[in-house]
mmCIF file of C-alpha atoms in Angstrom:
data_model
loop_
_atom_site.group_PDB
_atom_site.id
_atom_site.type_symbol
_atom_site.label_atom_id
_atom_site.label_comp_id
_atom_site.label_asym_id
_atom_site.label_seq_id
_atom_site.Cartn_x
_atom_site.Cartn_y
_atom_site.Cartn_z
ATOM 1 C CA UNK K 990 -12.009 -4.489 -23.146
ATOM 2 C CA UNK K 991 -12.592 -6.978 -20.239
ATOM 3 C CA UNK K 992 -9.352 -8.642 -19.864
ATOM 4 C CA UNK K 993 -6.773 -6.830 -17.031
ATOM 5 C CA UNK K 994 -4.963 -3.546 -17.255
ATOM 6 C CA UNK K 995 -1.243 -3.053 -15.815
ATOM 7 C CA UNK K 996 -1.092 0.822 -14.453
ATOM 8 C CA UNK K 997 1.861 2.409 -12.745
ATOM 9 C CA UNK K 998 1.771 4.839 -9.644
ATOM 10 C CA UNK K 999 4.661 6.541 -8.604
ATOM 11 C CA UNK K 1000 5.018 7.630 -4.882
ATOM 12 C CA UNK K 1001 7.562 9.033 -2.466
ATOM 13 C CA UNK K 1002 7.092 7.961 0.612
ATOM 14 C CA UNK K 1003 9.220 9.755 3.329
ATOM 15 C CA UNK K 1004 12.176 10.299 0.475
ATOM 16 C CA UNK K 1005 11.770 6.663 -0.470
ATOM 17 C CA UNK K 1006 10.757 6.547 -4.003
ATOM 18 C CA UNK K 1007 8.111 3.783 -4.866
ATOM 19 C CA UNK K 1008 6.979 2.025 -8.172
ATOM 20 C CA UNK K 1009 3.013 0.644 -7.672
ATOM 21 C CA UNK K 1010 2.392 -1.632 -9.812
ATOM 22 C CA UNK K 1011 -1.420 -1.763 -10.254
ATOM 23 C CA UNK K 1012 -4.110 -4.372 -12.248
ATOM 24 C CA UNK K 1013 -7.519 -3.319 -12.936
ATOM 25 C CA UNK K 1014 -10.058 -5.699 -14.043
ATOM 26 C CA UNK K 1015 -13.458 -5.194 -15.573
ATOM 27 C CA UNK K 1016 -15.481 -8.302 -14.910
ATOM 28 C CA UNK K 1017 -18.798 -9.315 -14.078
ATOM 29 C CA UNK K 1018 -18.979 -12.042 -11.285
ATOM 30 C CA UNK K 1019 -22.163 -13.468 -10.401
ATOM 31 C CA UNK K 1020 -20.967 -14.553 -7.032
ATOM 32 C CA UNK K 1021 -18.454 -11.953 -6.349
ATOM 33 C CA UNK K 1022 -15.598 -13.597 -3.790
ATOM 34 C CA UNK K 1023 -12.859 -11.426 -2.551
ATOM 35 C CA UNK K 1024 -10.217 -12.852 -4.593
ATOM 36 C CA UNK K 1025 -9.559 -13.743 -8.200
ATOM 37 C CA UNK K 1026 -7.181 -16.700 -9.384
ATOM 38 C CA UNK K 1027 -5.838 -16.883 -12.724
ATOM 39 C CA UNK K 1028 -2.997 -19.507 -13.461
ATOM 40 C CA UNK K 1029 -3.734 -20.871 -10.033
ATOM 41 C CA UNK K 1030 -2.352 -17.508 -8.153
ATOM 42 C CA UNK K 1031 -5.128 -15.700 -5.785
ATOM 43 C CA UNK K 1032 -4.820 -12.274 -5.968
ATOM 44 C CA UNK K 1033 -6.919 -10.145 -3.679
ATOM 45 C CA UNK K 1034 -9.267 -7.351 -5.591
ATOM 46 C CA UNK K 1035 -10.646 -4.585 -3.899
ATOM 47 C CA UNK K 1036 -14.204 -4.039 -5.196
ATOM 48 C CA UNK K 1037 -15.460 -0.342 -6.576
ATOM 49 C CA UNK K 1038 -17.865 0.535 -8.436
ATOM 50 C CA UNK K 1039 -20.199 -2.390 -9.450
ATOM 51 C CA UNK K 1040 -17.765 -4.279 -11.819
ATOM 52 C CA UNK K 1041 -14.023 -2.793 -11.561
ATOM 53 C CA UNK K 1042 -11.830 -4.363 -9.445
ATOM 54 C CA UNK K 1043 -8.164 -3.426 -8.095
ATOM 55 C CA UNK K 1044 -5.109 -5.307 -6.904
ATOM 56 C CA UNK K 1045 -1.815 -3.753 -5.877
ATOM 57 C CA UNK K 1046 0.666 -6.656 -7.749
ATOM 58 C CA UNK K 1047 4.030 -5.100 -6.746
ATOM 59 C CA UNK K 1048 5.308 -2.131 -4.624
ATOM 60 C CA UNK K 1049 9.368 -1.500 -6.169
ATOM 61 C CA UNK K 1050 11.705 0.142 -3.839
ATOM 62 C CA UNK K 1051 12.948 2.630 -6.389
ATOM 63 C CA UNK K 1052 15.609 3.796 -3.618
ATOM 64 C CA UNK K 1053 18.976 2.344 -4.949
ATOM 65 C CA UNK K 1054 18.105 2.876 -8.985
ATOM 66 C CA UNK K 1055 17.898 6.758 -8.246
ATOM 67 C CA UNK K 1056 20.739 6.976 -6.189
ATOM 68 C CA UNK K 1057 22.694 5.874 -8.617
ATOM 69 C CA UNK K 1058 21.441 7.902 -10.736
ATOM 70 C CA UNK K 1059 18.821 6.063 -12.406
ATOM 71 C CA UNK K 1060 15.880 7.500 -13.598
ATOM 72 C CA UNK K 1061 12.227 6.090 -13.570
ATOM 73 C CA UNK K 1062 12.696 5.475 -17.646
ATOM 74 C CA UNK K 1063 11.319 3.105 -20.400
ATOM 75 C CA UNK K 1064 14.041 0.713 -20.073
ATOM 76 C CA UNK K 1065 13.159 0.645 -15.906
ATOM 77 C CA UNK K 1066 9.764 0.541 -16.130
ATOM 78 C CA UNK K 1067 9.738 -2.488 -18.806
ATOM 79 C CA UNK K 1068 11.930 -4.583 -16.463
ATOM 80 C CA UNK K 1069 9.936 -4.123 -13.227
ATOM 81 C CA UNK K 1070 6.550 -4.790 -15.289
ATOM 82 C CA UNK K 1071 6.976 -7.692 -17.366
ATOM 83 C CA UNK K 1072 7.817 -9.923 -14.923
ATOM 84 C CA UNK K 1073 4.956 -9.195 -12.676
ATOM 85 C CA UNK K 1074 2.483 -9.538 -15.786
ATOM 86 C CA UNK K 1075 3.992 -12.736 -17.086
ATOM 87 C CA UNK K 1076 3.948 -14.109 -13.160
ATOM 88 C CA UNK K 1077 -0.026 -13.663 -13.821
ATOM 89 C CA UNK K 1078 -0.221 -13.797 -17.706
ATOM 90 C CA UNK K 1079 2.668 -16.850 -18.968
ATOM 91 C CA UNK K 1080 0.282 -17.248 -22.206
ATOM 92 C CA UNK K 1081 0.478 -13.217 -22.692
ATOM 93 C CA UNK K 1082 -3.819 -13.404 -23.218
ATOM 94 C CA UNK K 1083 -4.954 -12.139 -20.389
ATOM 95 C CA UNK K 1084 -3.843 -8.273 -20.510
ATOM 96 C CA UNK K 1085 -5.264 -6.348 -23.239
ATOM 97 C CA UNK K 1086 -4.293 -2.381 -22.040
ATOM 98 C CA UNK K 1087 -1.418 -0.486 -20.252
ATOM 99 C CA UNK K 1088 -2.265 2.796 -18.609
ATOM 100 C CA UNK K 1089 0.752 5.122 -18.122
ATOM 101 C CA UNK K 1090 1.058 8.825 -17.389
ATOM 102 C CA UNK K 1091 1.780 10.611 -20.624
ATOM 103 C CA UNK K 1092 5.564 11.482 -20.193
ATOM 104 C CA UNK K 1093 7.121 10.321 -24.055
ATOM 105 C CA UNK K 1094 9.500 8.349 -22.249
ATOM 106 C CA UNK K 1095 6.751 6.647 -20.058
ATOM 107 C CA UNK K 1096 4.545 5.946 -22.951
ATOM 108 C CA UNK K 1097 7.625 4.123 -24.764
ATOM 109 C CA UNK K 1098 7.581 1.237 -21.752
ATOM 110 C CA UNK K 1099 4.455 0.701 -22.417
ATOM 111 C CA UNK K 1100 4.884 0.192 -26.237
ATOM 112 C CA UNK K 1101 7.710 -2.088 -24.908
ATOM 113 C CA UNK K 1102 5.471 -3.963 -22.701
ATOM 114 C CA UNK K 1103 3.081 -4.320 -25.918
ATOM 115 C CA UNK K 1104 5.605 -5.391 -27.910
ATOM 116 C CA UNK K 1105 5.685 -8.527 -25.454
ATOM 117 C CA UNK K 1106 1.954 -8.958 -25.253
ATOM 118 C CA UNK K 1107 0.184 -8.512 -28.694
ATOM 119 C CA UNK K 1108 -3.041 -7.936 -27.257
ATOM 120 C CA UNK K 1109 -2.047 -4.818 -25.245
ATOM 121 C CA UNK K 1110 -3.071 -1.632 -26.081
ATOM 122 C CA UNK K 1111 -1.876 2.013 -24.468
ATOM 123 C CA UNK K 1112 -3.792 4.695 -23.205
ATOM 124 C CA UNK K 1113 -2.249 7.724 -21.318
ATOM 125 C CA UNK K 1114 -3.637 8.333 -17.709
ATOM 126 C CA UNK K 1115 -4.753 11.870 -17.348
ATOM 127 C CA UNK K 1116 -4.611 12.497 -13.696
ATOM 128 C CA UNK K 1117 -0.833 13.758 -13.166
ATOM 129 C CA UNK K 1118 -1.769 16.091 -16.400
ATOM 130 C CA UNK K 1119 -5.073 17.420 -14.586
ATOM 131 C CA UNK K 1120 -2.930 17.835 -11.333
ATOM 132 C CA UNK K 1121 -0.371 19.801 -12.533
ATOM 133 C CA UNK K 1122 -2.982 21.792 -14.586
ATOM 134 C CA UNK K 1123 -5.260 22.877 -11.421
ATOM 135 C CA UNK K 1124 -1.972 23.459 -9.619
ATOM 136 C CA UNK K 1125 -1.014 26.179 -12.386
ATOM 137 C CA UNK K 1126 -4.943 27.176 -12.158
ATOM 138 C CA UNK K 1127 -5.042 27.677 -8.470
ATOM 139 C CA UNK K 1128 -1.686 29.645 -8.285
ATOM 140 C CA UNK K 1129 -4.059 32.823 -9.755
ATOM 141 C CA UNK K 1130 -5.030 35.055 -7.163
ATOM 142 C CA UNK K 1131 -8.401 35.568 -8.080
ATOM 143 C CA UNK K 1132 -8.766 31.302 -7.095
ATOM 144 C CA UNK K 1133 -7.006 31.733 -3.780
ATOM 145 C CA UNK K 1134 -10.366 32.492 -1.908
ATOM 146 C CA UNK K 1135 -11.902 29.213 -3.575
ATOM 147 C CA UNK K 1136 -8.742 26.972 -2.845
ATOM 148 C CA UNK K 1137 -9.231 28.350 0.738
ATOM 149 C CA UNK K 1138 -12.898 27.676 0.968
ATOM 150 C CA UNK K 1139 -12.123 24.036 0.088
ATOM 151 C CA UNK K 1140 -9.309 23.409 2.104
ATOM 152 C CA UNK K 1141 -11.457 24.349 5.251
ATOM 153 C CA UNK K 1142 -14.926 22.633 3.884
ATOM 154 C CA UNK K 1143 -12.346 19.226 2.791
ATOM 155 C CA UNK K 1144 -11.398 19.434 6.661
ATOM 156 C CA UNK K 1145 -14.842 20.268 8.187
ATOM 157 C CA UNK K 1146 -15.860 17.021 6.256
ATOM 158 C CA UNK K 1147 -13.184 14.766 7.186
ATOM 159 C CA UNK K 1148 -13.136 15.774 10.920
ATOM 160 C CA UNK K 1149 -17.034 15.607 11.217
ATOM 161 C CA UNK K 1150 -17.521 12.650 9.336
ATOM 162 C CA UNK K 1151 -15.428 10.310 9.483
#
């Protein structure tokens, strides 16, 4: 798959709840400039690892759709994405995967999203799974000693070298 993937991040930021709204691209550029256009937009990408690149599309204020009572649902997620991805993608060819959390109700966005582009696929991220997993894990006691000695190495490492 080398056309561009559509990921959502949620964050709360000082009790402000935030939608990211995230493309990855895997691309090979022989002459690798710090931007990207498609359909005569420039996007910036942020260069990792040899051939992936990353662009923050969108940041959604999330703050008057929960106070109200909203929740961060299917129906939500499918209107703040599709307009960013057809913004970038009008002829719906350019996006071939969507990369959501695996919450049921997340996952049925994305099959909405898919349902407007016919070459998207959807795969389930697996970090919020693995985070809440290790958080169980580390609760044990017998752990505590190892979640200590990595707290203080994590902050010997950032304070002495960065």
């Amino acid at each position: 798959l080398f056309g561009l993937t559509a990921m959502k991040d949620g964050a709360t930021i000082v009790k402000c709840p935030l939608t990211n709204i995230l493309v990855d691209m895997f691309y090979y550029l022989n002459n690798f400039t710090n931007s990207f256009v498609i359909n005569n937009l420039s996007y910036l990408f942020l260069i990792s690892r040899g051939y992936e690149f990353h662009a923050l599309m969108d940041v959604v204020d999330s703050t008057e759709h929960m106070a109200n009572g909203g929740v961060k649902d299917a129906e939500y997620l499918t209107k703040q994405f599709i307009p960013v991805m057809q913004k970038i993608d009008p002829q719906y060819e350019l996006f071939d995967m969507v990369a959501f959390d695996g919450a049921a109700n997340v996952q049925k966005g994305g099959r909405a999203i898919a349902a407007r582009f016919p070459r998207v696929i959807i795969i389930q991220g697996a970090g919020h799974v693995c985070s809440l997993f290790l958080a169980k894990t580390f609760k044990e006691p017998k752990l505590q000693l190892l979640k200590t000695f990595t707290v203080i190495v994590s902050f010997f490492i950032f304070f002495c070298f960065v």
